[in-house]
Amino acid sequence: MLATVAGLVGVLSFHTKPSSISLGSLPGASSSSRSTTTTTPPTQPTSSNPATAGAPPSTTTSAVPSTTRTATGAQVNYNFGVLSVTVTASGKKITNIGIASLDDGGNGRSQAIDQQSIPMLEQQAMQAQSANIQGVSGASYTSAGFAQSLQSALSKLGF
Amino acid sequence: MNDHTGKRAGPQVVHQLIEVMGTVVTVDLFCSAGVGSSEAAVPLAKARAILQRADSLFSTWKNNSPMSRLRRGEISVADAPPEMVEVLERCAEAREISGGWFDPWAMPGGVDPTGYVKGWAAQRAIGAFAAMAIDGALVNAAGDIASFGGPAGERNFRVGIADPLAPHQLACVVDLAGALATSGAYERGAHLINPHTGLPSALMASASVSGPDLGLADALATAVAVGGVDALARLESIDGYEALGITFDGSRLLTSGFVLQPVPELR
């Protein structure tokens, strides 16, 4: 499962739509250096069976309930406003990721985020889970705010 | 701090996000039994300090950074901090190796080593974990990745390379041996500059370079993205470095030692 969470945050640190979320490229963003630390249990080998891939690991390491839970991450400032991310998980598998709130001050960014970025980020996250990878390399456009809020939502869910 | 498993005796992963250099750097430490977030605290602080110092030295956004002052001609290289001298020397080497396709001195607005610095800083940061009793470490600076080791019981990490033509999908998966950097024009419009013309342009939709050092890999990835086949061919003669270029029509060009793994189907 660690691959999932590490890969997930790695994937979501990676962003390609300059018109939507473009955090961290301005001087103000680069002057801060907030950080969060989480600790996750180790990777379970990914099963080739879709029905069991991503299933909770053995009871000795899983403290996460198998029910479906949803958590919303902290509201985080980004270049164009304030956003928060919501995550739904079933057991230790993330089943949905979305924007819980977004205040862009009426500059029209929210539409681009909703229509383009969220489906893309969600699909990346799901593929990272499926592929058992630990990260993604790409010419990136980072959403610092998205990653921060996501991380805080994951923490609430016990990842 | 969110530490849910700190009391657990078995292997675990310590994960940290560091917001620095205008981006987010993710650190993943794959710890052996008995090692956890408390053992990682000091090395993590050291890694964070390395990244922050790189930011304060090299930021072209911050008016008072030594890099900004150098660009304005207020200080000379002789007056610059030793890390800047080192980086500029390495950049000059990368310029030569790449046949001029990576050239910080050809950037509009004055010398700009940004294309080298992010990888260089991440490579230095991962050194903070070298003495820890861990199976492996990953430092992912927004898509440019430094690593050593792998997950418990595995020789190396696996990472995906984003598909530049369908950025929500992976183009391929590779077994990581050290560092992997990817550059492409799809990142934020045409920000890649052809050093020979001074104009924005790229011959590859994206270029990935693997090798032992992320700073050089980062510079060479930029070179291949801008210079295309000519730049990629030069990598054949550089020991330890391999390249994958993805063209705008989706073709893939690889140096002889670049090994692709299949991408699992999305389920």
Short mmCIF file of C-alpha atoms in Angstrom, two decimals:
data_model
loop_
_atom_site.label_atom_id
_atom_site.label_comp_id
_atom_site.label_asym_id
_atom_site.label_seq_id
_atom_site.Cartn_x
_atom_site.Cartn_y
_atom_site.Cartn_z
CA MET A 1 0.00 0.00 0.00
CA LEU A 2 2.90 2.28 0.51
CA ALA A 3 3.44 2.31 -3.21
CA THR A 4 -0.07 3.56 -3.61
CA VAL A 5 0.26 6.44 -1.23
CA ALA A 6 3.77 7.38 -2.26
CA GLY A 7 2.89 7.03 -5.91
CA LEU A 8 -0.33 8.85 -5.41
CA VAL A 9 1.17 11.92 -3.87
CA GLY A 10 3.96 11.76 -6.41
CA VAL A 11 1.40 11.64 -9.17
CA LEU A 12 -0.57 14.47 -7.74
CA SER A 13 2.53 16.55 -7.30
CA PHE A 14 2.77 16.33 -11.01
CA HIS A 15 0.57 18.52 -13.07
CA THR A 16 0.38 19.47 -16.67
CA LYS A 17 -2.36 22.01 -17.12
CA PRO A 18 -0.90 25.47 -16.72
CA SER A 19 -4.30 27.05 -17.12
CA SER A 20 -5.80 25.35 -14.14
CA ILE A 21 -3.70 24.85 -11.04
CA SER A 22 -0.40 26.61 -11.17
CA LEU A 23 0.78 26.77 -7.64
CA GLY A 24 4.22 27.40 -6.50
CA SER A 25 5.59 29.14 -9.53
CA LEU A 26 5.34 32.58 -8.04
CA PRO A 27 7.88 34.14 -5.71
CA GLY A 28 5.49 34.08 -2.78
CA ALA A 29 4.98 30.37 -3.05
CA SER A 30 8.64 29.52 -3.29
CA SER A 31 9.52 31.49 -0.21
CA SER A 32 7.67 29.12 2.08
CA SER A 33 8.75 25.64 2.97
CA ARG A 34 5.94 24.05 4.89
CA SER A 35 6.13 20.32 5.15
CA THR A 36 4.21 17.41 6.50
CA THR A 37 5.36 13.97 7.43
CA THR A 38 3.31 10.83 7.38
CA THR A 39 4.24 7.25 7.89
CA THR A 40 2.58 4.47 6.00
CA PRO A 41 2.78 0.70 6.24
CA PRO A 42 4.94 -1.13 3.70
CA THR A 43 3.92 -2.16 0.23
CA GLN A 44 1.96 -5.30 -0.27
CA PRO A 45 2.81 -6.98 -3.56
CA THR A 46 0.18 -6.03 -6.10
CA SER A 47 -1.99 -8.94 -7.01
CA SER A 48 -2.67 -9.58 -10.67
CA ASN A 49 -6.26 -10.22 -9.74
CA PRO A 50 -8.22 -6.99 -10.00
CA ALA A 51 -10.56 -8.19 -7.29
CA THR A 52 -7.76 -8.33 -4.73
CA ALA A 53 -5.37 -5.67 -5.97
CA GLY A 54 -5.31 -2.91 -3.44
CA ALA A 55 -7.17 -4.95 -0.87
CA PRO A 56 -6.26 -4.34 2.76
CA PRO A 57 -3.11 -6.13 3.83
CA SER A 58 -3.08 -8.78 6.51
CA THR A 59 -4.55 -7.93 9.85
CA THR A 60 -1.16 -7.61 11.50
CA THR A 61 -0.43 -4.39 9.68
CA SER A 62 -3.84 -2.99 8.83
CA ALA A 63 -5.36 -0.59 11.28
CA VAL A 64 -7.59 0.87 8.60
CA PRO A 65 -11.27 -0.03 8.58
CA SER A 66 -12.55 -1.75 5.45
CA THR A 67 -15.58 0.47 5.14
CA THR A 68 -15.83 3.32 2.69
CA ARG A 69 -14.75 6.61 4.23
CA THR A 70 -14.43 10.12 2.90
CA ALA A 71 -12.27 12.93 4.23
CA THR A 72 -11.68 16.46 3.13
CA GLY A 73 -8.22 17.93 3.38
CA ALA A 74 -7.23 21.31 4.72
CA GLN A 75 -8.09 24.42 2.75
CA VAL A 76 -4.87 25.53 1.11
CA ASN A 77 -4.00 28.78 -0.61
CA TYR A 78 -2.87 28.57 -4.19
CA ASN A 79 -2.09 31.16 -6.81
CA PHE A 80 -5.66 31.80 -7.80
CA GLY A 81 -7.47 31.30 -4.52
CA VAL A 82 -8.21 28.63 -1.95
CA LEU A 83 -8.95 24.97 -2.56
CA SER A 84 -9.48 21.77 -0.64
CA VAL A 85 -9.37 18.19 -1.84
CA THR A 86 -11.66 15.35 -0.85
CA VAL A 87 -10.65 11.69 -0.90
CA THR A 88 -12.82 8.60 -0.65
CA ALA A 89 -11.27 5.27 0.27
CA SER A 90 -12.59 1.76 0.61
CA GLY A 91 -10.31 -0.14 2.93
CA LYS A 92 -6.85 0.91 1.81
CA LYS A 93 -7.84 1.59 -1.77
CA ILE A 94 -8.56 5.12 -2.88
CA THR A 95 -11.74 5.12 -4.87
CA ASN A 96 -12.31 8.79 -5.58
CA ILE A 97 -10.51 12.12 -5.50
CA GLY A 98 -12.08 15.46 -6.10
CA ILE A 99 -12.18 19.13 -5.26
CA ALA A 100 -14.25 19.77 -2.15
CA SER A 101 -14.14 23.52 -2.33
CA LEU A 102 -12.57 26.06 -4.56
CA ASP A 103 -12.69 29.81 -4.28
CA ASP A 104 -10.90 31.38 -7.20
CA GLY A 105 -12.12 34.90 -6.62
CA GLY A 106 -14.24 34.70 -9.75
CA ASN A 107 -11.36 34.55 -12.20
CA GLY A 108 -12.73 31.52 -13.99
CA ARG A 109 -10.06 29.05 -13.00
CA SER A 110 -12.44 26.73 -11.23
CA GLN A 111 -14.09 25.63 -14.44
CA ALA A 112 -10.78 24.58 -15.94
CA ILE A 113 -9.85 22.72 -12.79
CA ASP A 114 -13.14 20.87 -12.62
CA GLN A 115 -13.33 20.00 -16.28
CA GLN A 116 -9.73 19.15 -17.06
CA SER A 117 -7.53 18.63 -14.08
CA ILE A 118 -9.58 16.57 -11.70
CA PRO A 119 -10.36 13.74 -14.11
CA MET A 120 -6.70 13.74 -15.12
CA LEU A 121 -5.38 13.67 -11.57
CA GLU A 122 -7.83 11.01 -10.57
CA GLN A 123 -6.91 8.77 -13.47
CA GLN A 124 -3.21 9.20 -12.75
CA ALA A 125 -3.78 8.22 -9.16
CA MET A 126 -5.76 5.15 -10.12
CA GLN A 127 -3.16 4.09 -12.66
CA ALA A 128 -0.39 4.51 -10.11
CA GLN A 129 -2.31 2.20 -7.78
CA SER A 130 -2.76 -0.36 -10.49
CA ALA A 131 0.80 -0.23 -11.81
CA ASN A 132 2.55 -0.73 -8.50
CA ILE A 133 4.93 2.11 -9.12
CA GLN A 134 6.53 4.43 -6.61
CA GLY A 135 6.46 7.64 -8.58
CA VAL A 136 5.95 9.38 -11.89
CA SER A 137 8.53 11.26 -13.91
CA GLY A 138 7.20 13.97 -16.13
CA ALA A 139 7.65 17.50 -17.25
CA SER A 140 5.65 18.75 -14.39
CA TYR A 141 3.54 21.60 -13.34
CA THR A 142 3.14 21.19 -9.67
CA SER A 143 0.07 21.86 -7.69
CA ALA A 144 1.51 22.45 -4.28
CA GLY A 145 -1.87 23.32 -2.83
CA PHE A 146 -3.51 20.26 -4.33
CA ALA A 147 -0.80 17.97 -2.97
CA GLN A 148 -0.94 19.56 0.48
CA SER A 149 -4.67 19.27 0.82
CA LEU A 150 -4.58 15.74 -0.56
CA GLN A 151 -1.93 14.78 1.95
CA SER A 152 -4.00 16.12 4.79
CA ALA A 153 -7.09 14.24 3.56
CA LEU A 154 -5.08 11.02 3.31
CA SER A 155 -3.83 11.53 6.84
CA LYS A 156 -7.40 11.85 8.09
CA LEU A 157 -8.19 8.54 6.42
CA GLY A 158 -5.27 6.83 8.11
CA PHE A 159 -3.03 6.45 5.06
CA MET B 1 3.07 15.70 11.73
CA ASN B 2 0.90 12.68 11.23
CA ASP B 3 2.45 9.53 12.47
CA HIS B 4 0.02 6.67 12.46
CA THR B 5 2.43 3.81 12.60
CA GLY B 6 5.34 5.09 14.61
CA LYS B 7 5.06 2.33 17.18
CA ARG B 8 5.08 -0.43 14.60
CA ALA B 9 8.16 -2.63 14.63
CA GLY B 10 8.08 -3.83 11.00
CA PRO B 11 9.30 -2.02 7.90
CA GLN B 12 7.47 1.14 7.00
CA VAL B 13 7.63 4.12 4.71
CA VAL B 14 8.26 7.60 5.99
CA HIS B 15 6.76 10.09 3.60
CA GLN B 16 7.30 13.83 3.58
CA LEU B 17 6.25 16.71 1.35
CA ILE B 18 8.61 19.65 1.23
CA GLU B 19 7.33 22.80 -0.42
CA VAL B 20 10.40 24.54 -1.79
CA MET B 21 11.86 25.94 -5.01
CA GLY B 22 8.41 26.87 -6.21
CA THR B 23 7.30 23.27 -6.22
CA VAL B 24 6.69 20.28 -3.99
CA VAL B 25 9.45 17.78 -3.36
CA THR B 26 8.24 14.43 -2.09
CA VAL B 27 10.54 12.25 -0.01
CA ASP B 28 9.82 8.55 0.56
CA LEU B 29 12.07 6.56 2.86
CA PHE B 30 11.60 2.80 2.72
CA CYS B 31 12.69 1.85 6.21
CA SER B 32 13.92 -1.43 7.61
CA ALA B 33 12.40 -2.86 10.75
CA GLY B 34 12.99 -0.68 13.77
CA VAL B 35 13.61 2.46 11.74
CA GLY B 36 10.89 5.04 11.44
CA SER B 37 9.93 8.66 11.56
CA SER B 38 11.92 9.43 14.70
CA GLU B 39 15.16 8.14 13.13
CA ALA B 40 14.27 10.01 9.94
CA ALA B 41 13.68 13.37 11.61
CA VAL B 42 17.26 14.65 11.55
CA PRO B 43 18.07 13.47 8.01
CA LEU B 44 14.76 14.92 6.79
CA ALA B 45 15.60 18.27 8.37
CA LYS B 46 19.00 18.14 6.70
CA ALA B 47 17.46 17.37 3.32
CA ARG B 48 14.98 20.19 3.76
CA ALA B 49 17.80 22.60 4.62
CA ILE B 50 19.73 21.55 1.50
CA LEU B 51 16.70 22.25 -0.69
CA GLN B 52 15.96 25.54 1.02
CA ARG B 53 19.53 26.70 0.61
CA ALA B 54 19.45 25.83 -3.08
CA ASP B 55 16.25 27.85 -3.36
CA SER B 56 17.70 30.86 -1.57
CA LEU B 57 20.87 30.79 -3.68
CA PHE B 58 19.48 30.08 -7.12
CA SER B 59 15.96 31.45 -7.24
CA THR B 60 15.51 33.71 -10.24
CA TRP B 61 12.22 34.86 -8.70
CA LYS B 62 13.74 36.27 -5.57
CA ASN B 63 15.23 39.66 -6.26
CA ASN B 64 17.95 39.38 -3.67
CA SER B 65 19.12 35.84 -4.33
CA PRO B 66 22.78 35.60 -5.34
CA MET B 67 21.59 34.21 -8.69
CA SER B 68 19.40 37.24 -9.33
CA ARG B 69 22.25 39.54 -8.35
CA LEU B 70 24.62 37.68 -10.67
CA ARG B 71 22.11 37.99 -13.51
CA ARG B 72 21.93 41.74 -12.93
CA GLY B 73 25.70 41.98 -12.87
CA GLU B 74 25.80 43.15 -9.24
CA ILE B 75 28.18 40.33 -8.31
CA SER B 76 30.63 38.33 -10.36
CA VAL B 77 31.14 34.57 -10.26
CA ALA B 78 34.28 35.23 -8.23
CA ASP B 79 32.13 36.78 -5.48
CA ALA B 80 29.46 34.07 -5.62
CA PRO B 81 28.92 31.39 -2.95
CA PRO B 82 30.89 28.16 -3.61
CA GLU B 83 27.76 26.18 -4.55
CA MET B 84 27.07 28.64 -7.35
CA VAL B 85 30.58 28.29 -8.68
CA GLU B 86 30.15 24.51 -8.61
CA VAL B 87 26.77 24.61 -10.35
CA LEU B 88 28.00 26.93 -13.08
CA GLU B 89 31.00 24.67 -13.68
CA ARG B 90 28.73 21.64 -13.92
CA CYS B 91 26.44 23.56 -16.27
CA ALA B 92 29.41 24.36 -18.50
CA GLU B 93 30.24 20.63 -18.59
CA ALA B 94 26.62 19.78 -19.43
CA ARG B 95 26.67 22.38 -22.18
CA GLU B 96 29.73 20.77 -23.71
CA ILE B 97 28.45 17.19 -23.32
CA SER B 98 25.12 18.12 -24.91
CA GLY B 99 26.71 19.84 -27.89
CA GLY B 100 25.27 23.15 -26.73
CA TRP B 101 21.66 21.97 -26.59
CA PHE B 102 21.68 22.70 -22.86
CA ASP B 103 23.02 26.21 -22.41
CA PRO B 104 22.10 28.34 -19.37
CA TRP B 105 24.10 31.21 -20.86
CA ALA B 106 21.83 31.39 -23.90
CA MET B 107 18.66 32.00 -21.92
CA PRO B 108 16.79 35.27 -22.33
CA GLY B 109 17.41 37.56 -19.34
CA GLY B 110 20.87 36.32 -18.52
CA VAL B 111 22.47 33.12 -17.26
CA ASP B 112 19.80 30.78 -15.87
CA PRO B 113 20.89 27.39 -14.49
CA THR B 114 17.35 26.50 -13.37
CA GLY B 115 17.32 23.48 -15.69
CA TYR B 116 20.18 21.99 -13.71
CA VAL B 117 19.55 23.27 -10.20
CA LYS B 118 16.38 21.37 -9.34
CA GLY B 119 17.96 18.02 -10.12
CA TRP B 120 21.24 19.01 -8.51
CA ALA B 121 19.48 20.03 -5.30
CA ALA B 122 17.38 16.85 -5.14
CA GLN B 123 20.49 14.75 -5.72
CA ARG B 124 22.24 16.53 -2.84
CA ALA B 125 19.17 16.18 -0.65
CA ILE B 126 19.00 12.41 -1.05
CA GLY B 127 22.54 12.23 0.29
CA ALA B 128 21.10 13.15 3.69
CA PHE B 129 19.66 9.62 3.90
CA ALA B 130 22.72 7.69 2.74
CA ALA B 131 23.82 6.75 6.26
CA MET B 132 20.37 5.56 7.39
CA ALA B 133 19.61 1.86 7.76
CA ILE B 134 16.95 1.89 5.06
CA ASP B 135 16.13 -0.20 2.00
CA GLY B 136 15.78 2.74 -0.30
CA ALA B 137 14.93 6.40 -0.72
CA LEU B 138 13.13 8.42 -3.36
CA VAL B 139 13.29 12.19 -3.72
CA ASN B 140 10.82 13.33 -6.38
CA ALA B 141 11.25 16.99 -7.27
CA ALA B 142 8.02 17.45 -9.20
CA GLY B 143 8.76 14.72 -11.69
CA ASP B 144 12.56 14.66 -11.55
CA ILE B 145 13.53 11.73 -9.35
CA ALA B 146 16.67 10.87 -7.38
CA SER B 147 16.85 7.46 -5.73
CA PHE B 148 18.93 4.76 -4.17
CA GLY B 149 17.93 1.22 -3.28
CA GLY B 150 14.33 0.09 -3.61
CA PRO B 151 11.32 -1.13 -1.66
CA ALA B 152 11.99 -3.92 0.86
CA GLY B 153 13.10 -7.06 -0.96
CA GLU B 154 13.48 -5.35 -4.32
CA ARG B 155 16.60 -4.11 -6.04
CA ASN B 156 15.11 -0.91 -7.41
CA PHE B 157 12.06 1.29 -7.58
CA ARG B 158 9.66 1.32 -10.51
CA VAL B 159 8.42 4.63 -11.80
CA GLY B 160 6.12 5.68 -14.60
CA ILE B 161 6.95 8.22 -17.29
CA ALA B 162 4.04 10.48 -18.11
CA ASP B 163 2.79 10.36 -21.68
CA PRO B 164 3.36 13.86 -23.09
CA LEU B 165 0.62 13.38 -25.68
CA ALA B 166 -1.92 12.14 -23.12
CA PRO B 167 -0.68 13.58 -19.83
CA HIS B 168 -3.19 11.63 -17.78
CA GLN B 169 -1.60 8.36 -18.88
CA LEU B 170 1.77 6.73 -18.45
CA ALA B 171 3.87 6.25 -21.58
CA CYS B 172 5.94 3.53 -19.97
CA VAL B 173 7.31 2.16 -16.74
CA VAL B 174 11.02 1.90 -16.01
CA ASP B 175 13.12 0.22 -13.37
CA LEU B 176 14.92 3.06 -11.70
CA ALA B 177 18.71 2.88 -11.45
CA GLY B 178 19.62 6.12 -9.74
CA ALA B 179 18.11 9.22 -11.23
CA LEU B 180 15.46 9.92 -13.86
CA ALA B 181 14.55 13.36 -15.20
CA THR B 182 11.92 14.31 -17.76
CA SER B 183 11.57 17.55 -19.68
CA GLY B 184 9.02 18.59 -22.23
CA ALA B 185 7.33 21.52 -23.84
CA TYR B 186 3.94 20.33 -22.59
CA GLU B 187 4.96 21.37 -19.09
CA ARG B 188 3.87 24.97 -19.22
CA GLY B 189 3.65 26.00 -22.78
CA ALA B 190 6.75 26.69 -24.78
CA HIS B 191 9.20 27.32 -21.99
CA LEU B 192 12.01 25.34 -23.57
CA ILE B 193 14.46 27.65 -25.31
CA ASN B 194 16.59 26.62 -28.27
CA PRO B 195 20.02 27.93 -27.26
CA HIS B 196 21.03 28.29 -30.88
CA THR B 197 18.21 30.68 -31.71
CA GLY B 198 17.14 32.03 -28.31
CA LEU B 199 13.56 31.20 -29.26
CA PRO B 200 11.12 28.80 -27.62
CA SER B 201 11.15 25.46 -29.39
CA ALA B 202 11.36 21.75 -28.78
CA LEU B 203 11.92 18.85 -31.17
CA MET B 204 10.62 16.23 -28.75
CA ALA B 205 7.27 16.24 -26.96
CA SER B 206 9.21 14.96 -23.97
CA ALA B 207 12.61 13.57 -23.16
CA SER B 208 13.64 11.43 -20.19
CA VAL B 209 17.21 10.80 -19.16
CA SER B 210 18.37 8.24 -16.60
CA GLY B 211 21.76 8.15 -14.96
CA PRO B 212 23.65 8.30 -11.71
CA ASP B 213 23.28 12.06 -11.14
CA LEU B 214 19.94 13.88 -11.29
CA GLY B 215 21.50 17.29 -12.00
CA LEU B 216 23.15 16.12 -15.22
CA ALA B 217 20.13 13.96 -16.10
CA ASP B 218 17.91 17.03 -15.72
CA ALA B 219 20.16 19.13 -17.97
CA LEU B 220 20.44 16.38 -20.58
CA ALA B 221 16.67 15.79 -20.59
CA THR B 222 16.22 19.45 -21.45
CA ALA B 223 18.90 19.12 -24.14
CA VAL B 224 17.18 16.13 -25.77
CA ALA B 225 13.74 17.75 -25.60
CA VAL B 226 15.10 20.83 -27.36
CA GLY B 227 17.65 19.22 -29.65
CA GLY B 228 15.86 16.03 -30.65
CA VAL B 229 17.75 13.26 -32.40
CA ASP B 230 21.02 15.17 -32.54
CA ALA B 231 21.09 15.62 -28.78
CA LEU B 232 19.84 12.10 -28.10
CA ALA B 233 22.56 10.57 -30.26
CA ARG B 234 25.21 12.34 -28.19
CA LEU B 235 24.07 10.45 -25.10
CA GLU B 236 25.18 7.15 -26.61
CA SER B 237 28.74 8.13 -25.80
CA ILE B 238 28.07 9.31 -22.22
CA ASP B 239 28.76 6.54 -19.74
CA GLY B 240 25.88 5.68 -17.46
CA TYR B 241 23.29 7.95 -19.06
CA GLU B 242 20.43 6.75 -21.26
CA ALA B 243 17.64 8.66 -22.97
CA LEU B 244 14.09 8.18 -24.18
CA GLY B 245 12.59 10.77 -26.49
CA ILE B 246 8.90 10.83 -27.40
CA THR B 247 8.23 12.77 -30.59
CA PHE B 248 5.14 14.84 -31.31
CA ASP B 249 3.74 12.05 -33.48
CA GLY B 250 4.19 9.55 -30.66
CA SER B 251 7.31 7.79 -31.92
CA ARG B 252 9.83 6.73 -29.32
CA LEU B 253 13.56 7.06 -29.75
CA LEU B 254 15.81 5.33 -27.25
CA THR B 255 19.51 5.10 -26.63
CA SER B 256 20.69 1.50 -26.71
CA GLY B 257 20.67 1.01 -22.94
CA PHE B 258 17.26 2.46 -22.11
CA VAL B 259 14.97 -0.40 -21.04
CA LEU B 260 11.20 0.02 -21.04
CA GLN B 261 8.80 -2.05 -18.99
CA PRO B 262 5.23 -2.50 -20.18
CA VAL B 263 2.56 -0.28 -18.69
CA PRO B 264 -0.05 -2.30 -16.83
CA GLU B 265 -3.58 -1.79 -18.06
CA LEU B 266 -5.60 0.68 -16.06
CA ARG B 267 -8.23 -1.19 -14.12
#
